[in-house]
Coordinates of C-alpha atoms in Angstrom, one line a residue:
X1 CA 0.0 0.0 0.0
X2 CA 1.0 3.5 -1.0
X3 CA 0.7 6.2 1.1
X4 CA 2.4 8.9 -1.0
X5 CA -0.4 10.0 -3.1
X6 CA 0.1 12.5 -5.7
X7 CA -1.6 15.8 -6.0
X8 CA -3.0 15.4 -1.8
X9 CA -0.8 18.1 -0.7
X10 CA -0.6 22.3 -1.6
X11 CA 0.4 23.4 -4.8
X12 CA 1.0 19.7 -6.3
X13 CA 1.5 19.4 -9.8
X14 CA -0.1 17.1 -11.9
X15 CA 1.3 15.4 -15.2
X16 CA -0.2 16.4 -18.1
X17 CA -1.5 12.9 -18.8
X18 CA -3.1 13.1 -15.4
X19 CA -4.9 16.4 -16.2
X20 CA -6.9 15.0 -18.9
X21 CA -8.0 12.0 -16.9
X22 CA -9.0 14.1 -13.9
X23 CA -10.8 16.9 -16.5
X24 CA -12.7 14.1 -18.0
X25 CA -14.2 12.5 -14.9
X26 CA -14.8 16.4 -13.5
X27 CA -16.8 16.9 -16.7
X28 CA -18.8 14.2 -16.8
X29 CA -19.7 14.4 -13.0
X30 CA -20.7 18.0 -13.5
X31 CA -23.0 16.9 -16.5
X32 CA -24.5 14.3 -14.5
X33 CA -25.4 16.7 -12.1
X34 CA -27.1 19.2 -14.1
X35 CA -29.3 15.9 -15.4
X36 CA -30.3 14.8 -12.2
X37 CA -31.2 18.4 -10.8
X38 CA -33.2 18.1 -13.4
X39 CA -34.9 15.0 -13.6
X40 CA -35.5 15.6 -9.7
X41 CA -37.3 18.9 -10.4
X42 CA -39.4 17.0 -13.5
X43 CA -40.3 13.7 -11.3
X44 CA -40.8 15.1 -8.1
X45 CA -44.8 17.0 -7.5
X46 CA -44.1 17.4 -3.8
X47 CA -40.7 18.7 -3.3
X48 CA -40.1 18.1 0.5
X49 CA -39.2 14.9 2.4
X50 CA -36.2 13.8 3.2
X51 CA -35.6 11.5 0.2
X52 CA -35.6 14.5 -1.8
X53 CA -33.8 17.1 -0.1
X54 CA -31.2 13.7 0.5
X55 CA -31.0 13.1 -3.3
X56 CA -30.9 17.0 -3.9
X57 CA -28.2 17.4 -1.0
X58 CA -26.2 14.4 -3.1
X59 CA -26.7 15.9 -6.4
X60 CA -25.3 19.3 -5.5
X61 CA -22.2 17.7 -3.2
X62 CA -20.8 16.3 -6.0
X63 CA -20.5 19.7 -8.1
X64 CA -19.2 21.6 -4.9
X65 CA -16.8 19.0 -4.8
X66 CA -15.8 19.0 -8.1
X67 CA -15.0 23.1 -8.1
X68 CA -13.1 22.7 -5.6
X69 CA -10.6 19.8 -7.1
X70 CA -10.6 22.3 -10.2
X71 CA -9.2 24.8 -8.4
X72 CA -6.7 22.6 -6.4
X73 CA -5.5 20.3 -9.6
X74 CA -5.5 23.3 -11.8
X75 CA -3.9 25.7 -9.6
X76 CA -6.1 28.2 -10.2
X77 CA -6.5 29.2 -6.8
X78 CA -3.1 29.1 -5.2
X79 CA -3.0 32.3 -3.0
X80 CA -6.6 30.6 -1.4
X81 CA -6.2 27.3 -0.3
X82 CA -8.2 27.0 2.3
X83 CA -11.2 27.8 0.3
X84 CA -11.0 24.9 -2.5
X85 CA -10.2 23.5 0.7
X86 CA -13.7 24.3 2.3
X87 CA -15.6 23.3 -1.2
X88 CA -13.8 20.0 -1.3
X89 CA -14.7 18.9 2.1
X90 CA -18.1 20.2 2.1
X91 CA -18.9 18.6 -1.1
X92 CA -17.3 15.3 0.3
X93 CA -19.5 15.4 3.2
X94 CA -22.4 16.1 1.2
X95 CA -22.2 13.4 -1.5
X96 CA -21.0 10.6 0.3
X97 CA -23.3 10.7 3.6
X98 CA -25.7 12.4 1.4
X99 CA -25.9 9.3 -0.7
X100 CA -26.4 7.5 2.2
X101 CA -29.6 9.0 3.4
X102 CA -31.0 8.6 0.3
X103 CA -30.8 4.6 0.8
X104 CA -31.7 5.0 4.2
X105 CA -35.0 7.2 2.9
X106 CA -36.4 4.8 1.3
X107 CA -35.1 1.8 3.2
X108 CA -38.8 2.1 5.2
X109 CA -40.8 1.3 2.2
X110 CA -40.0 -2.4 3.0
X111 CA -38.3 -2.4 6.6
X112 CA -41.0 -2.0 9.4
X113 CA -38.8 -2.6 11.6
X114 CA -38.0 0.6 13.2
X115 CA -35.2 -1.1 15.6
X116 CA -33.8 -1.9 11.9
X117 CA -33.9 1.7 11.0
X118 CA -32.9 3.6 14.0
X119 CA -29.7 1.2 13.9
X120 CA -28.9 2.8 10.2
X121 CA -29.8 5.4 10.8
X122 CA -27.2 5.9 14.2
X123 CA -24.8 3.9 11.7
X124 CA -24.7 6.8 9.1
X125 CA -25.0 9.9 11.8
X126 CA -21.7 7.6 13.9
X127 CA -19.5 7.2 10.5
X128 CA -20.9 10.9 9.8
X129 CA -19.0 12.4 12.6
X130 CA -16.2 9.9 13.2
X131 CA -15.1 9.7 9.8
X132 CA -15.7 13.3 7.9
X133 CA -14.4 15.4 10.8
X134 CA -10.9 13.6 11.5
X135 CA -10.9 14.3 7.6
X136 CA -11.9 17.9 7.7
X137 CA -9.0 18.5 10.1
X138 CA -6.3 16.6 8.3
X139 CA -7.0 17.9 4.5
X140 CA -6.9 21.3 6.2
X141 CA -3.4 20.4 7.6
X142 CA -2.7 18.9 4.3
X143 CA -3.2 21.8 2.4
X144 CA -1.2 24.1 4.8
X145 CA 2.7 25.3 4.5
X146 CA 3.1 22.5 7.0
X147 CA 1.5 19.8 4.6
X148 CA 4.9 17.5 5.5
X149 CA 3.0 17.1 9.0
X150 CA -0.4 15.9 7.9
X151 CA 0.3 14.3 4.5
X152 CA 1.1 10.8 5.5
X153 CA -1.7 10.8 8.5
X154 CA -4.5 12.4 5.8
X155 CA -3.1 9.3 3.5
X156 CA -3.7 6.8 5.8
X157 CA -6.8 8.6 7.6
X158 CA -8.4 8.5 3.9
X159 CA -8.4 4.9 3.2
X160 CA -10.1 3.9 6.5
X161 CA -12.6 6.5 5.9
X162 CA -13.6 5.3 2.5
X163 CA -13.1 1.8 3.4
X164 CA -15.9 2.6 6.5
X165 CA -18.4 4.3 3.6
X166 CA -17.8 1.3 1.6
X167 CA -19.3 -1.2 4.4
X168 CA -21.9 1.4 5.3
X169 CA -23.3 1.3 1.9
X170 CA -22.8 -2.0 1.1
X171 CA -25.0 -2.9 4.7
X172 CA -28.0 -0.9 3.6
X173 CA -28.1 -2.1 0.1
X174 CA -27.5 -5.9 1.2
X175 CA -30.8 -5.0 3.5
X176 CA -32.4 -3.3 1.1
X177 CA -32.0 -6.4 -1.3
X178 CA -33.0 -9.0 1.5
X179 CA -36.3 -7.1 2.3
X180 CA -37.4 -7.0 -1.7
X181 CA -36.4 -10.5 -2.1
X182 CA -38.5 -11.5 0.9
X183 CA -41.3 -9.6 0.3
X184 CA -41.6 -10.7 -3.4
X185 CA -41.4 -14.3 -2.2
X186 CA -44.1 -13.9 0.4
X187 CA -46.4 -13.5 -2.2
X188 CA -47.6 -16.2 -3.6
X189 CA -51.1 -14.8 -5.6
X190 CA -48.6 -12.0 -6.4
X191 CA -46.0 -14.2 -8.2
X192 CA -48.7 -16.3 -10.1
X193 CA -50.0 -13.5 -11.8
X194 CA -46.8 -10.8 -11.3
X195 CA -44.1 -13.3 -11.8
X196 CA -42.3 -12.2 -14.8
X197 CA -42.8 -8.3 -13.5
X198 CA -41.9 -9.3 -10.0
X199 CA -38.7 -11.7 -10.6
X200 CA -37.0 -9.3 -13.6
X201 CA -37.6 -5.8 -10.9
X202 CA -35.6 -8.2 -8.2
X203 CA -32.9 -9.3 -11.0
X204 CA -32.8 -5.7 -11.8
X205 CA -32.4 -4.7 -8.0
X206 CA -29.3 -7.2 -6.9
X207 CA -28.1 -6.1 -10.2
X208 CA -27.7 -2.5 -9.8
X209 CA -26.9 -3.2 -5.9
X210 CA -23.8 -5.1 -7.7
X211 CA -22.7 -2.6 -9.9
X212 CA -22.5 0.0 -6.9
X213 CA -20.4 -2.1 -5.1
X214 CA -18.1 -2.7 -8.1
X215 CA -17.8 0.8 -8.8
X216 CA -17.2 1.2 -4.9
X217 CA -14.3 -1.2 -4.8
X218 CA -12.6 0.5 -7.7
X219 CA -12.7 3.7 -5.8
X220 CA -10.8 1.5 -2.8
X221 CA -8.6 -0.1 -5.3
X222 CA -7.6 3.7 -6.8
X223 CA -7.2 4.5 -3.4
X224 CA -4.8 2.2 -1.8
X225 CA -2.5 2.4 -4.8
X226 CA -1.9 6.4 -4.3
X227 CA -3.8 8.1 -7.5
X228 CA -5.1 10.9 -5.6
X229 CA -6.1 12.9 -8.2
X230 CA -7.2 10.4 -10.9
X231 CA -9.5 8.7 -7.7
X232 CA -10.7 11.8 -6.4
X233 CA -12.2 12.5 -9.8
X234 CA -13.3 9.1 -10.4
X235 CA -14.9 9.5 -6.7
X236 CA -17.1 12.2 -8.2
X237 CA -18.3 10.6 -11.9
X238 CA -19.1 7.3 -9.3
X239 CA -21.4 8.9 -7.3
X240 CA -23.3 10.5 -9.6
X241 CA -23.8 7.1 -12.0
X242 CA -25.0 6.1 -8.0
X243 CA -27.4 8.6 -8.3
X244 CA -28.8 7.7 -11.5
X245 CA -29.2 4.4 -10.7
X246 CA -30.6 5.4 -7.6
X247 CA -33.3 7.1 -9.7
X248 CA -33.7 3.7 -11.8
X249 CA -34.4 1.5 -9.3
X250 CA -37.0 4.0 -7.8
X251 CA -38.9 4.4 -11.0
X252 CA -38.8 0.6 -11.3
X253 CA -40.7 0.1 -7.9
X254 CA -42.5 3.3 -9.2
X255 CA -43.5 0.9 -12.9
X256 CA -44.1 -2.0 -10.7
X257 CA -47.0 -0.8 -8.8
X258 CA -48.5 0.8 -11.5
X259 CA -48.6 -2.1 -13.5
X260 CA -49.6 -4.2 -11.2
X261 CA -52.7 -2.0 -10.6
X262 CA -54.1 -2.3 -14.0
X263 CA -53.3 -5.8 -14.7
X264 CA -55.2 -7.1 -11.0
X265 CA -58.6 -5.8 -10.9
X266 CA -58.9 -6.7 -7.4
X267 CA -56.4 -4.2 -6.5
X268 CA -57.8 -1.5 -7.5
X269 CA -62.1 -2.3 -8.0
X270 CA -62.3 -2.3 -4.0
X271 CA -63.7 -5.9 -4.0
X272 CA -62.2 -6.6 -1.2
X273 CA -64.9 -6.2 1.9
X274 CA -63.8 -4.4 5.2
X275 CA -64.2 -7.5 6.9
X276 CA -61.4 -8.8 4.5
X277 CA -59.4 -6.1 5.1
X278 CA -59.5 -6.5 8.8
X279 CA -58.0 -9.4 8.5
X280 CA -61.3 -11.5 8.9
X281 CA -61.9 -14.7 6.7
X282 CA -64.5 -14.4 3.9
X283 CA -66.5 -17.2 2.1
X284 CA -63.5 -18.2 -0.1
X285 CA -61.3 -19.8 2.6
X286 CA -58.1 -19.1 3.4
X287 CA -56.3 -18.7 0.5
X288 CA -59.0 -15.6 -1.0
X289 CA -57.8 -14.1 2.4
X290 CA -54.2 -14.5 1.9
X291 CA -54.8 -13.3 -1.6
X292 CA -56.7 -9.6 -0.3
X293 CA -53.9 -9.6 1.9
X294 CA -51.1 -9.4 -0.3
X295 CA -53.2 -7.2 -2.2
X296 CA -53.6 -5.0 0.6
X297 CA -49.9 -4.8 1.1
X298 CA -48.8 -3.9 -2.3
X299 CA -51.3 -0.6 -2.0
X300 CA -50.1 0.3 1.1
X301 CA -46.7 0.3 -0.6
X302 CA -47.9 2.1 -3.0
X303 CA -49.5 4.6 -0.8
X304 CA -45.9 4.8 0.9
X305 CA -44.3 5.6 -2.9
X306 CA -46.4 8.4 -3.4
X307 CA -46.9 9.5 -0.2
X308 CA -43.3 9.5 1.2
X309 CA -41.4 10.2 -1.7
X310 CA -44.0 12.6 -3.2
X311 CA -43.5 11.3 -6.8
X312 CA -46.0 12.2 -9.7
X313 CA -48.0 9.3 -10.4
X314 CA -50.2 8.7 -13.2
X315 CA -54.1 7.7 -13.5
X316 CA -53.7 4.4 -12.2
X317 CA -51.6 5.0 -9.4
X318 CA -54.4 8.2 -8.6
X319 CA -57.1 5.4 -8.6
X320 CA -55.5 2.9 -6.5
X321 CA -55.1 5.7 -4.1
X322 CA -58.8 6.6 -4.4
X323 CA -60.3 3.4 -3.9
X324 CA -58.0 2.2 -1.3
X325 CA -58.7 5.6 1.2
X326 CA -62.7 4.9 0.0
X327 CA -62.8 1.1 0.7
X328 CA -59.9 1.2 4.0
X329 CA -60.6 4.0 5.6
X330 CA -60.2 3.1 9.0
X331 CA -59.5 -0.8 8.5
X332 CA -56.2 -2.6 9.2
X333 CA -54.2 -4.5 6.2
X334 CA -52.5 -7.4 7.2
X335 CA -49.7 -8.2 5.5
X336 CA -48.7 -11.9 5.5
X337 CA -45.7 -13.0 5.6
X338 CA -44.2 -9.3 6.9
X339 CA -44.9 -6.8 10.0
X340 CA -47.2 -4.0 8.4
X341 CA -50.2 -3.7 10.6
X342 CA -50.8 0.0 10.1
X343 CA -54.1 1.5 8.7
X344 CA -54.2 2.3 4.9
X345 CA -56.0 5.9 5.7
X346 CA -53.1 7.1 7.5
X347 CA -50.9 6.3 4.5
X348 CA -53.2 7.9 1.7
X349 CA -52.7 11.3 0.6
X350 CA -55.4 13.8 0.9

């Protein structure tokens, strides 16, 4: 492992090779950002909650962070260190716990456990102070005339602190993967007539959930071998292709829902009785109550989509919500197989 990473200290000079590697990954990042500001502004009706002020907090960490590495790699602001300094940090902090709240902000779609969440959730505000202040304080010193003091502790410092994010993320998308995959299998009347939907949307998940950590352990790998300035500008295109999957995999949930609403008539026609929904057995035997259950789950999930995220649906998605506040006002769902007890009406967006 080398700790003697080029381009960590003041007014290091890059190769010109290097330059054009760190100027594409900058550029790219900075595109990506002004697509996803976008997109967030397009998608989002109700802007408010935390997954979007999270995703917008992300977005925008990523371009403070890259102005600031322009300024440092490019010497353009060599009389002011401390302030690509202060952009660099900031931006850090921003995009890398920022991206971490967004996983947790939507981690409660599917974990009702809430001794499950407060853990992540202590897990991300702990490696939040433990790991971005120590950080703060030693690119500071890094960056100072007396850069020969901190450059070897900010080296080392560095790679536990990205190694830590890497197991942080890697935990909440391993749960968020387990929860899906459990949910989806619990399901039975859901899988018979969702299958092909339901298995390719969980492919789709544990696929995306591996290309994160790929790009993740190439950011360790660029790390431990010293390319300071190639990784710190491969740090920023990674998040933001972390972002737009991010985005993916929501509207997937998003399509998933929507479709199941108008291919199950059941879902959204209100056929199933109060008493059904109170978890009381109909004429029909068990399995017709099993198969309102899950039904009932999936609404309240979608309830929680639009509600907690705040995203624009479309006419389907507006009728579920209708018929499930008309016919469940008041009633409990059951969900077999997983712990939501709560009343749909509390979930439904007036």
């Amino acid at each position: 492992m080398s700790v003697n990473d080029t381009g960590s200290t003041l007014n290091s000079e890059l190769p010109l090779p290097v330059t054009y590697i760190v100027s594409s990954f900058l550029s790219v990042a900075l595109y990506n950002v002004v697509e996803l500001t976008g997109t967030l502004f397009l998608t989002f009706k109700r802007r408010s909650g935390l997954y979007f002020w999270s995703f917008f907090v992300a977005t925008w960490g990523i371009a403070v962070y890259c102005i600031g590495f322009i300024l440092k790699d490019f010497n353009l602001a060599k009389s002011i260190p401390y302030f690509y300094v202060t952009l660099i940090v900031l931006g850090w902090s921003m995009m890398v716990t920022g991206q971490s709240m967004v996983l947790y902000s939507r981690l409660h779609l599917i974990v009702r456990s809430h001794i499950i969440l407060k853990l992540v959730l202590g897990m991300i505000i702990i490696d939040a102070i433990v790991l971005h202040i120590p950080t703060t304080v030693l690119c500071y010193g890094a960056n100072s005339p007396l850069y020969a003091r901190f450059s070897v502790p900010y080296a080392v410092y560095e790679r536990f602190e990205v190694s830590m994010f890497f197991v942080q993320e890697v935990i909440i998308s391993s749960i968020y993967v387990y929860k899906t995959y459990k949910m989806l299998r619990s399901e039975e009347p859901i899988s018979e007539l969702h299958g092909n939907t339901g298995r390719k949307l969980l492919r789709n998940l544990i696929v995306i959930s591996m290309i994160v950590i790929a790009l993740d352990t190439c950011i360790i790998v660029l790390q431990f071998v010293g390319r300071y300035a190639s990784q710190t500008a491969v740090k920023a295109f990674i998040y933001s292709v972390k972002l737009k999957l991010e985005f993916n995999i929501l509207n997937q949930l998003v399509g998933f829902v929507q479709r199941m609403s108008v291919s199950n008539p059941d879902l959204i026609d209100g056929s199933g009785s109060r008493n059904t929904l109170n978890g009381q057995q109909e004429e029909g035997g068990t399995s017709d109550l099993h198969h309102h259950r899950c039904h009932c789950s999936l609404a309240v999930f979608a309830c929680r989509i639009r509600h907690d995220l705040g995203i624009s649906a479309d006419r389907y998605m507006s009728k579920v919500l209708h018929i499930t506040k008309r016919e469940g006002a008041g009633q409990e769902c059951t969900y077999s197989g997983s712990i939501i007890t709560e009343p749909v009406q509390s979930l439904v967006v007036n």
